[in-house]
Coordinates of C-alpha atoms in Angstrom, one line a residue:
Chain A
X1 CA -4.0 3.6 -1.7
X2 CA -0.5 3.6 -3.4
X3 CA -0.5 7.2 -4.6
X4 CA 3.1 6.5 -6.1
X5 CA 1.5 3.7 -8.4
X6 CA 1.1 5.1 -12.1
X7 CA -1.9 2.5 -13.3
X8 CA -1.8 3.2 -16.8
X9 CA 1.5 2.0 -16.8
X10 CA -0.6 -2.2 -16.5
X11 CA -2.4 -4.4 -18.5
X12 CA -4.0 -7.2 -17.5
X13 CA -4.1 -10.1 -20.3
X14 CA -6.7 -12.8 -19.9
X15 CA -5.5 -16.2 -22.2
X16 CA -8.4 -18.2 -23.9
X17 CA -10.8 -17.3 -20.9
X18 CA -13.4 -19.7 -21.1
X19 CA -16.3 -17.7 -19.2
X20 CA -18.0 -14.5 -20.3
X21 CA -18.8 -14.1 -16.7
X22 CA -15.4 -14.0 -16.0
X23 CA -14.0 -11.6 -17.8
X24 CA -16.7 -9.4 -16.7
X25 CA -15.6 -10.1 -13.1
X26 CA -12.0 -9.5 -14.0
X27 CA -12.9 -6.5 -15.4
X28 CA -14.9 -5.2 -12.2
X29 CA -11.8 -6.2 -10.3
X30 CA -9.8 -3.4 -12.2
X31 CA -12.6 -0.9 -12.2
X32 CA -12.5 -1.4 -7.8
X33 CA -8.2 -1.1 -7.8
X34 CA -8.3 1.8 -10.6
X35 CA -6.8 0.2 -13.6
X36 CA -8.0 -0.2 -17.5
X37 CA -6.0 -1.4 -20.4
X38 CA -7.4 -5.2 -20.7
X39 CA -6.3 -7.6 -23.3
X40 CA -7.6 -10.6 -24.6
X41 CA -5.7 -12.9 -26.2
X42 CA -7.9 -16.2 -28.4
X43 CA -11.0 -14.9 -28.4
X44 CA -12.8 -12.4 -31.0
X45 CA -15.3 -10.6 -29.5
X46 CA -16.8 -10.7 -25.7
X47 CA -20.2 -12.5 -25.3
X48 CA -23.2 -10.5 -23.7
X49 CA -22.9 -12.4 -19.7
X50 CA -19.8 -10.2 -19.9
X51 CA -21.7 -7.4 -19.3
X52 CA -24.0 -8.8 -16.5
X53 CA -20.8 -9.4 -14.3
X54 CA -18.8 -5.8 -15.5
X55 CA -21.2 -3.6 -13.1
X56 CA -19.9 -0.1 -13.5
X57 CA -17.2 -1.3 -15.7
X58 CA -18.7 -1.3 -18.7
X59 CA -15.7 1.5 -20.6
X60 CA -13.0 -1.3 -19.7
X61 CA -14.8 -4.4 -21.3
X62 CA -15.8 -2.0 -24.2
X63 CA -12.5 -0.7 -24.7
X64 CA -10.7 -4.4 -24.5
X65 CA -8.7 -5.5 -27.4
X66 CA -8.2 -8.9 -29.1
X67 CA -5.6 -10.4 -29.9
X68 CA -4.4 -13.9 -31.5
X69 CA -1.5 -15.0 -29.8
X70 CA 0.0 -14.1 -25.8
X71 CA 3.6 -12.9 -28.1
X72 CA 1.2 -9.9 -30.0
X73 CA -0.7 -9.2 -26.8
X74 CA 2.6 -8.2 -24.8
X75 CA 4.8 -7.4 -27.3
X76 CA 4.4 -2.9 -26.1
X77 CA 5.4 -4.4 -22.6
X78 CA 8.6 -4.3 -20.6
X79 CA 7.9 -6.9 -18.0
X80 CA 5.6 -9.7 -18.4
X81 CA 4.0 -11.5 -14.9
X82 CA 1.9 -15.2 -15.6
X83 CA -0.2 -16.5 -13.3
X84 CA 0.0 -20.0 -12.4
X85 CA -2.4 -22.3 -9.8
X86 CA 0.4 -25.3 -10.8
X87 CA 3.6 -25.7 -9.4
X88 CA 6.4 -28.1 -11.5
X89 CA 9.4 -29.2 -10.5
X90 CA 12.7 -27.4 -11.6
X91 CA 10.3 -24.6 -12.2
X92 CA 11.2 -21.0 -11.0
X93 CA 8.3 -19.5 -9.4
X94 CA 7.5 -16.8 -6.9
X95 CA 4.6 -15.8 -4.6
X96 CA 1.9 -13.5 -5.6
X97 CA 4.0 -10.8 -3.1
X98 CA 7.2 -11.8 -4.4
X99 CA 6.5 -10.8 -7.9
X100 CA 4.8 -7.9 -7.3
X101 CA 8.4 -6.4 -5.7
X102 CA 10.1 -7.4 -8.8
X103 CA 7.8 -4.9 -10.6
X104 CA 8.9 -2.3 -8.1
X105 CA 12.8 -3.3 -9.1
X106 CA 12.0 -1.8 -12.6
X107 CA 11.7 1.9 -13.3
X108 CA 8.7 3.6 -12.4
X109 CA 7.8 3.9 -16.4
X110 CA 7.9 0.3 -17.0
X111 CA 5.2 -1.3 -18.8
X112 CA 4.0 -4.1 -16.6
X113 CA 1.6 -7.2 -18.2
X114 CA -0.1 -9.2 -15.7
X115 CA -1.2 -12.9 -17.6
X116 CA -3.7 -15.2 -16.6
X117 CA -4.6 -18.2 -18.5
X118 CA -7.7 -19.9 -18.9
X119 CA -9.8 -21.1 -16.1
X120 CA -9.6 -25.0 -16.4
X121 CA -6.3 -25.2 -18.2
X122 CA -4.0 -22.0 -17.3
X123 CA -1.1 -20.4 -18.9
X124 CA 0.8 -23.5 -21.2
X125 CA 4.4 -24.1 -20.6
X126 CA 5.0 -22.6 -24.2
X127 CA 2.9 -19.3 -22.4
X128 CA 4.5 -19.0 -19.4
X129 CA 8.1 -19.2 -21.1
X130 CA 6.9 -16.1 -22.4
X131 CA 6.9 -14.3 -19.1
X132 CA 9.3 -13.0 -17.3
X133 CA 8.2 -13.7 -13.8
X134 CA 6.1 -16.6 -12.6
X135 CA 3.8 -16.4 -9.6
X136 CA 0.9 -18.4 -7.9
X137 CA -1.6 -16.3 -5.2
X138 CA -0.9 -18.4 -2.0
X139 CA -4.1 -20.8 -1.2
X140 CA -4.6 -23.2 1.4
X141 CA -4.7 -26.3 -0.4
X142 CA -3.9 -27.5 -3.8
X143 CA -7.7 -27.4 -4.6
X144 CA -10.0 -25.2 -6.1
X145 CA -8.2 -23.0 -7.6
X146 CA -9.4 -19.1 -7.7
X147 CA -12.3 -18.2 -9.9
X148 CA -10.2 -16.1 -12.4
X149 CA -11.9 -13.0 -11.9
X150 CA -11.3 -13.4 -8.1
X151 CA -7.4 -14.4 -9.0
X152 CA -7.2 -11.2 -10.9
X153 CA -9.0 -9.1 -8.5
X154 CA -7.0 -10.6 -5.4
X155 CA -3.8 -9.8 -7.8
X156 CA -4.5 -6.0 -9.0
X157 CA -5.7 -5.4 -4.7
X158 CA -2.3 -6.2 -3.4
X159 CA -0.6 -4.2 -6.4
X160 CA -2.5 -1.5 -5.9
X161 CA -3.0 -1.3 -2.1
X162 CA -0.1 -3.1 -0.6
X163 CA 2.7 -3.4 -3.2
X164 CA 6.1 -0.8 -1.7
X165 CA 5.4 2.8 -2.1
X166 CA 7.9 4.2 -4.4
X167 CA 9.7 1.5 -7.1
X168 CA 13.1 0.5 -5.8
X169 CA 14.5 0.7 -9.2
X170 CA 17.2 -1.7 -9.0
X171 CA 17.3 -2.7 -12.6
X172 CA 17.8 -0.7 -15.6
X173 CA 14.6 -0.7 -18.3
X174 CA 14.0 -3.7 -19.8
X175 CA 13.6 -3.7 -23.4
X176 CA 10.1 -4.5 -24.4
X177 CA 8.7 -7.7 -24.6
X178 CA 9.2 -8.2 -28.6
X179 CA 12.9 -7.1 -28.1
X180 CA 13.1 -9.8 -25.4
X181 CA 11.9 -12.2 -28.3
X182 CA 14.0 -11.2 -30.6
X183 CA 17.0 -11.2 -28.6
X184 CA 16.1 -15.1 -27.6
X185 CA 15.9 -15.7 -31.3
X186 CA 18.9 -13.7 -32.4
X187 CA 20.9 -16.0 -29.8
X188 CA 19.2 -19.5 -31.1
X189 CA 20.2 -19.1 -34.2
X190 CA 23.9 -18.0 -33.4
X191 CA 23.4 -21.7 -31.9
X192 CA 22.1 -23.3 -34.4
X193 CA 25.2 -21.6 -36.3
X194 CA 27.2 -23.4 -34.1
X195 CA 26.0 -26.5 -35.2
X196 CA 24.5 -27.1 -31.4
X197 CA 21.7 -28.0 -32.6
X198 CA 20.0 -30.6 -34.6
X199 CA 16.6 -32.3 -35.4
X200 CA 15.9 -33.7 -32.4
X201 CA 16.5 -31.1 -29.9
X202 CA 16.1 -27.8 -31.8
X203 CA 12.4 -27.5 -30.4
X204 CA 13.6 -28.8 -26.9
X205 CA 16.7 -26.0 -27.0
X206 CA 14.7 -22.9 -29.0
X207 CA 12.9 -23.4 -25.5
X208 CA 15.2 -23.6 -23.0
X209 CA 17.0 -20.1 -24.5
X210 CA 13.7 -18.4 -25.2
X211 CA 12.5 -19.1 -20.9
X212 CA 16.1 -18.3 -19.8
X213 CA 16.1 -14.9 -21.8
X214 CA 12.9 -14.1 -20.4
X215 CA 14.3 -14.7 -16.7
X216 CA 16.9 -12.4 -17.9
X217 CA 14.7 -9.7 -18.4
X218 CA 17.3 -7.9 -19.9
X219 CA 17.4 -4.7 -20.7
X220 CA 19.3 -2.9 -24.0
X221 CA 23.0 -3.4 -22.6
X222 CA 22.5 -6.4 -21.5
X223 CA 21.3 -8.1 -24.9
X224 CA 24.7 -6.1 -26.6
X225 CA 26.9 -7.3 -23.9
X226 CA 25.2 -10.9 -24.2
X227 CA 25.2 -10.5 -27.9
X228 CA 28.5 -9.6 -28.7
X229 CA 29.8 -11.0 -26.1
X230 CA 27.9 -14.9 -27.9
X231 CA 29.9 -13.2 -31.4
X232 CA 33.2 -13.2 -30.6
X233 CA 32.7 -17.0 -29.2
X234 CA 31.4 -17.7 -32.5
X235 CA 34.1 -15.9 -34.4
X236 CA 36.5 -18.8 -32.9
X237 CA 39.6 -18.3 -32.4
X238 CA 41.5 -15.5 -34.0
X239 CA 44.3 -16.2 -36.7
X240 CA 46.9 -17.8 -34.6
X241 CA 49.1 -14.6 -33.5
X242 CA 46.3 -13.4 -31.5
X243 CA 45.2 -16.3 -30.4
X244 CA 48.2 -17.2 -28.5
X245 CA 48.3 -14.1 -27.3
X246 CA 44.9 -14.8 -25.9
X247 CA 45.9 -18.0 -24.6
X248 CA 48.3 -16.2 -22.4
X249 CA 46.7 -13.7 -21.0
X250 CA 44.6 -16.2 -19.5
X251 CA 46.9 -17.9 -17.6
Chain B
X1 CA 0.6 -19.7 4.9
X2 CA -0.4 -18.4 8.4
X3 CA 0.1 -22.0 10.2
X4 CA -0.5 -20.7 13.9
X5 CA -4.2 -19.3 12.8
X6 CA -6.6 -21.7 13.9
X7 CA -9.5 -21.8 11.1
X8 CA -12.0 -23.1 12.9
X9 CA -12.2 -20.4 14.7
X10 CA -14.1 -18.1 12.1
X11 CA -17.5 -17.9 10.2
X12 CA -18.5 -16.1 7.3
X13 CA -21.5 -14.6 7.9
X14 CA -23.9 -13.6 4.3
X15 CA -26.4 -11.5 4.8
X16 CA -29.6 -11.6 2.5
X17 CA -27.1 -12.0 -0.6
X18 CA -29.5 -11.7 -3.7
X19 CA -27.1 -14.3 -5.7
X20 CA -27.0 -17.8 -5.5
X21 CA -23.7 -17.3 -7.8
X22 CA -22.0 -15.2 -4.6
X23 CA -22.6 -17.6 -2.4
X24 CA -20.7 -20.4 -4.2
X25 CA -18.3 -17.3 -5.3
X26 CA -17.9 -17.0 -1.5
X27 CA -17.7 -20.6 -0.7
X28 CA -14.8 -21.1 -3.3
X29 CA -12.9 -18.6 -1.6
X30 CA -13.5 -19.7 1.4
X31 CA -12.3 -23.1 0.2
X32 CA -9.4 -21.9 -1.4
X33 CA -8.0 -19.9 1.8
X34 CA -9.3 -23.1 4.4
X35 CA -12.0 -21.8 6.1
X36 CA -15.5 -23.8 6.3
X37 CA -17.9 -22.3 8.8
X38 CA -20.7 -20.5 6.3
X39 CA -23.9 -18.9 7.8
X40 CA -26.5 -17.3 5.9
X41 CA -29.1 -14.5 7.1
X42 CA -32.5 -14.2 5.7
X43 CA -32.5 -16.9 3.4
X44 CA -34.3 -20.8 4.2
X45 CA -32.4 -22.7 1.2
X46 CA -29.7 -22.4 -1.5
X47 CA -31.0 -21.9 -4.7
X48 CA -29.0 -24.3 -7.4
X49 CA -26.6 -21.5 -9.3
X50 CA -24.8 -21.5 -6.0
X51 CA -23.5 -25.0 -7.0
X52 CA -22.5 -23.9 -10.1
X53 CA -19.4 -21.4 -8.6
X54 CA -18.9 -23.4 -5.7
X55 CA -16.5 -25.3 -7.8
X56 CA -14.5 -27.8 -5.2
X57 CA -16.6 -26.1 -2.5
X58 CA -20.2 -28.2 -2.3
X59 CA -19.1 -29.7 1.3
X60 CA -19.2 -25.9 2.4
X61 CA -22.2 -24.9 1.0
X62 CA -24.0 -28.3 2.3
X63 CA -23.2 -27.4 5.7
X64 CA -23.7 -24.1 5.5
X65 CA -26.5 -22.9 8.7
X66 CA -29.6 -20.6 8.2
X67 CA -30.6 -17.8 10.6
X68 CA -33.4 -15.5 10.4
X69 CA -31.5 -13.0 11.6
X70 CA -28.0 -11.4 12.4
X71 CA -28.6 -11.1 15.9
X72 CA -28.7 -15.2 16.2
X73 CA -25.9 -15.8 13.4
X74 CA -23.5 -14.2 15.3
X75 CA -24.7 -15.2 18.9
X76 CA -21.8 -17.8 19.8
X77 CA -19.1 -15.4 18.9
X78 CA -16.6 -13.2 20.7
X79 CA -15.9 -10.7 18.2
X80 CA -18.0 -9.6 15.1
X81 CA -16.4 -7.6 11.8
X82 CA -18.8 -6.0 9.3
X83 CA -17.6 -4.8 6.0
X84 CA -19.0 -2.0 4.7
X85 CA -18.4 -0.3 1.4
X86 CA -20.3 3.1 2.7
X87 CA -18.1 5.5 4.4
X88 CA -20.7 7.5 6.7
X89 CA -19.7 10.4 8.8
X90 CA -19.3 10.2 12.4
X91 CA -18.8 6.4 12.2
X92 CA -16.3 4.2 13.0
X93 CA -14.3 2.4 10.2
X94 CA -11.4 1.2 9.6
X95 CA -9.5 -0.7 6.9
X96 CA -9.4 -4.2 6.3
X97 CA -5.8 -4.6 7.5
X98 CA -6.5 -2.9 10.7
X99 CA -10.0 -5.0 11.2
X100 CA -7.9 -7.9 10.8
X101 CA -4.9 -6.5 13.3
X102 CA -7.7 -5.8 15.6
X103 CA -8.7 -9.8 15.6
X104 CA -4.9 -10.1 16.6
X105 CA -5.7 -8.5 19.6
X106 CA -8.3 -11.0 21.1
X107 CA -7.1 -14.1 22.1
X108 CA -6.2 -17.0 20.1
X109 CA -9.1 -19.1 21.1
X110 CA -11.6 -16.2 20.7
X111 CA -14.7 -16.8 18.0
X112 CA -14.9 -14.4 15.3
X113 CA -17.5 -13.7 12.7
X114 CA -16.8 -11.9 9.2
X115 CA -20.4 -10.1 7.7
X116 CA -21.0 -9.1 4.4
X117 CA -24.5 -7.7 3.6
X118 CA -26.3 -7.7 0.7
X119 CA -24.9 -6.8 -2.7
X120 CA -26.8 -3.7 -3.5
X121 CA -27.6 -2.3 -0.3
X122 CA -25.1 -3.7 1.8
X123 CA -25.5 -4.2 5.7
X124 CA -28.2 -2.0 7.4
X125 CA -27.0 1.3 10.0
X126 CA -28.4 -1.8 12.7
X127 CA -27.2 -4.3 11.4
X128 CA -23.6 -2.4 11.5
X129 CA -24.9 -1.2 14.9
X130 CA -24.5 -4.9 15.7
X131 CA -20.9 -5.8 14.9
X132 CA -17.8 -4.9 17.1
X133 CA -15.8 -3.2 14.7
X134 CA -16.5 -2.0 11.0
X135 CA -14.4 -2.5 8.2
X136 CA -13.7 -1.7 4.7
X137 CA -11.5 -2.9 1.8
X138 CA -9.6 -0.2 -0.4
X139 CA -10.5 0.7 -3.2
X140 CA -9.9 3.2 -5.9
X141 CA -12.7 5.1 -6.6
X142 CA -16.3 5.1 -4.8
X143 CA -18.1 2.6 -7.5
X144 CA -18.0 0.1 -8.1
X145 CA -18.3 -1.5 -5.2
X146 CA -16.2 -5.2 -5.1
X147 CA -18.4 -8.2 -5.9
X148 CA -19.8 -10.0 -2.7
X149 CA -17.7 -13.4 -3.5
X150 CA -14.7 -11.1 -4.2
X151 CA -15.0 -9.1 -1.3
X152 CA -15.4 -12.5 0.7
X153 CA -11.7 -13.9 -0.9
X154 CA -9.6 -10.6 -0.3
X155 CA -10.7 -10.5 3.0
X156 CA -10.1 -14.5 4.0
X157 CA -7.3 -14.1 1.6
X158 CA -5.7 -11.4 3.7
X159 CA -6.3 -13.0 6.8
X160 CA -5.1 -16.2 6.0
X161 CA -2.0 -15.1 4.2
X162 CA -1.0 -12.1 5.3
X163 CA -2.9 -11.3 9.1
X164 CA -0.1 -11.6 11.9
X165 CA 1.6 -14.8 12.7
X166 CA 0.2 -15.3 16.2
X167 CA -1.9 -13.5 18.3
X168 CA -0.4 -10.5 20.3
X169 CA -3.4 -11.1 23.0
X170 CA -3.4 -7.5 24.0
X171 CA -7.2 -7.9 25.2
X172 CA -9.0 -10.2 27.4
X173 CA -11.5 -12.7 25.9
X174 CA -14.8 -11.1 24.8
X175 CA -18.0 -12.0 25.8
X176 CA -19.9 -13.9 23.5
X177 CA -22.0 -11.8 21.0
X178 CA -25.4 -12.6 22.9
X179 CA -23.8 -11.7 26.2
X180 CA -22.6 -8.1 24.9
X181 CA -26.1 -7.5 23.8
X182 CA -27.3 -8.5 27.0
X183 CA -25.3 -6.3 28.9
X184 CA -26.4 -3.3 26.4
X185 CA -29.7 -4.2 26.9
X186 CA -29.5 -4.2 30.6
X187 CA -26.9 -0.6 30.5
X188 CA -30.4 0.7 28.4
X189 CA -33.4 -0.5 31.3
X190 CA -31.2 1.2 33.3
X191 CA -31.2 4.4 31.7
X192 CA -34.7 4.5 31.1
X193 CA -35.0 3.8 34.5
X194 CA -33.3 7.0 35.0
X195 CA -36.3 8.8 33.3
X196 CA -34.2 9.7 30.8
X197 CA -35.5 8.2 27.6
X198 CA -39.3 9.2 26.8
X199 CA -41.0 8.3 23.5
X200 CA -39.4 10.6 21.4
X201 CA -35.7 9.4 21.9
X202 CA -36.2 5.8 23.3
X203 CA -35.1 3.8 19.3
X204 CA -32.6 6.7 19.3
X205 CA -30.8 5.9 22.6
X206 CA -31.4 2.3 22.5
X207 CA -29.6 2.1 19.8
X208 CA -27.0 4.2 20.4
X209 CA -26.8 2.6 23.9
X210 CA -26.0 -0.8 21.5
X211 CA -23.6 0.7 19.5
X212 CA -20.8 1.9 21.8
X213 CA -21.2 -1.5 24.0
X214 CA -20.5 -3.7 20.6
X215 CA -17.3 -1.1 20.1
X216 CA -16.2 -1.7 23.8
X217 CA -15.9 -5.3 22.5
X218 CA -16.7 -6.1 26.8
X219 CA -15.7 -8.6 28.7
X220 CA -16.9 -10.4 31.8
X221 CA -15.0 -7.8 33.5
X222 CA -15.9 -4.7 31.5
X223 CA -19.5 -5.3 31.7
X224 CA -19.5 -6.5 35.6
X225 CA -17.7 -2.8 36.1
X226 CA -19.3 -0.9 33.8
X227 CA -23.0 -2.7 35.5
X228 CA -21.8 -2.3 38.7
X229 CA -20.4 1.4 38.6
X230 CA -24.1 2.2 36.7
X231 CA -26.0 0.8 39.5
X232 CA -24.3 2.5 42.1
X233 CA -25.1 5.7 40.1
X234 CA -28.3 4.8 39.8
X235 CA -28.8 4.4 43.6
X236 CA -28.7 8.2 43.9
X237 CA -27.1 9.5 46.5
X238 CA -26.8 8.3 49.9
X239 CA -28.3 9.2 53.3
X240 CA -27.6 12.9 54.1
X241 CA -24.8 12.1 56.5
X242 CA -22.8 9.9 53.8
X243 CA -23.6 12.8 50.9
X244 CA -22.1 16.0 53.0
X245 CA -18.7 13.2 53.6
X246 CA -18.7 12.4 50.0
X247 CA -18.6 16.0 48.9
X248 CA -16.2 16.7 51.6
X249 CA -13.8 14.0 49.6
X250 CA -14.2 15.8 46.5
X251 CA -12.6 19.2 47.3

């Protein structure tokens, strides 16, 4: 048992789970490794199998909440984890290990979100752009894929009884997951300012800077370093004294 | 992926499971991690639920075998684990990463069988009585226990992915499960040749007897000592004149 492991700090967020069953399993999962806060994103209530598969974990499916959209569901958090059975190309992606010590590089108060999309389908590439790790459990061939109750389970076991003792700490605290957001959009639009993008791409682009900003998982000084940093670039340059004087200082 | 772990080498032993569901639960994970060999105690046919989990996984629950007993499951193998979710006093247990380190030490061409019991009730104090080492997986609190499938996956999952990369041979190659019986068997007619089980104690003893030679994990070697030492015991002493020089030795 990893005494050093503050539980209530995790929340496990199911995506559009197709299975009733499942979510029960899940749900058991957490009640075996000790943890609680489950949130269910697409769905509007839980339908009665749930409760055939929770077996003494009945206060965690009761005390699940709903919620329309992946964004709402992890907004509170500071460090987002998805789940995913497919691996793409030009896709950064880690082992199940892997991202479980980049949760230990954070601050032991961290608010950690641990997605998992639905059972057929997964996360989309519009969900897992929202996280700010990526990781597959390690299986021995590219098919089946684990029951999601078993992915979860197999997910919160190594967290809770083989993830490193005592966090490392090595990053600062991230802001929380709407701050990431907002931070992403903040910078789009300075973009779009800049005249970088246009009809075609703007979708293609508002993408590519939301998934690199949640790889960044930055925390407050780095957004206003990034930020300002993005400013002054837009500013141009400055009315020509100083911006010879800039010129030279750079040579 | 543990490459040098030959998978061929292991079964996955169900005992009286009450749910066709776990068994394809089971089956999946045992599909997902690469292993194939599936025997079932106390059961004469898979009920149809059990297709319905084991998604990608109907070639192993088609060839799974049927015994009517443990005993004859396991009776090929070299070296039997039993996962238990009961910790009893005075009993031998140890984690599931030490179970698996424990495999490590038999050689790499040694058989080995994994036994879950039943759902509710588990694996019986004889059933137990009849594995070589006991094991359980963490877990935070006492209830609930994990589901059987799930139990099945973080235990093949474990071994698969995270046991040690080859084995560190530290122990000769067991006998085969029906040998080490055999040899128990035969430690016990001794003993009771002794005179010294009567009615009273005989179940007691014998079973006792069974335990500690399926901890020994023998042999050839152990049990053609361990026999051979016994029986010279059990010859009693010698002819005066050899007794008198035997206790002369002693001093």
């Amino acid at each position: 048992m990893n005494a050093a492991l503050d539980r209530s700090r995790f929340a496990v967020v199911l995506v559009r789970p197709d299975s009733a069953e499942n979510i029960g399993l899940a749900a058991r999962g957490m009640a075996n490794t000790g943890f609680s806060d489950l949130r269910l994103v697409g769905l509007e209530k839980l339908e009665p199998p749930a409760w055939r598969t929770a077996i003494h974990a009945e206060p965690i499916i009761e005390a699940a909440r709903f919620f329309p959209t992946l964004d709402e569901a992890v907004a509170d958090l500071n460090l987002v984890l998805g789940s995913t059975a497919r691996v793409r190309h030009d896709f950064p992606l880690v082992t199940l290990d892997e991202g479980l010590r980049r949760i230990a590089d954070h601050p032991a108060g961290a608010r950690v979100g641990l997605v998992f999309g639905n059972e057929r389908t997964g996360l989309t590439q519009a969900e897992l752009g929202l996280t700010n790790v990526r990781f597959h459990i390690p299986q021995a061939g590219r098919q089946p894929s684990y029951n999601l109750g078993v992915a979860v389970t197999l997910t919160l076991h190594a967290l809770a009884f083989r993830g490193p003792a005592s966090p490392a700490s090595r990053q600062g605290f991230a802001l929380t997951h709407a701050e990431q957001a907002e931070a992403g959009r903040r910078f789009g639009e300075m973009l779009d300012g800049l005249g970088f993008m246009h009809d075609t791409n703007r979708d293609f682009i508002t993408e590519k800077v939301q998934d690199i900003f949640f790889r960044m998982t930055l925390t407050a000084k780095d957004r206003d370093i990034i930020l300002a940093m993005f400013r002054k670039a837009l500013e141009g340059p400055r009315p020509a004294r100083a911006g010879t004087k800039r010129r030279k200082e750079r040579t």
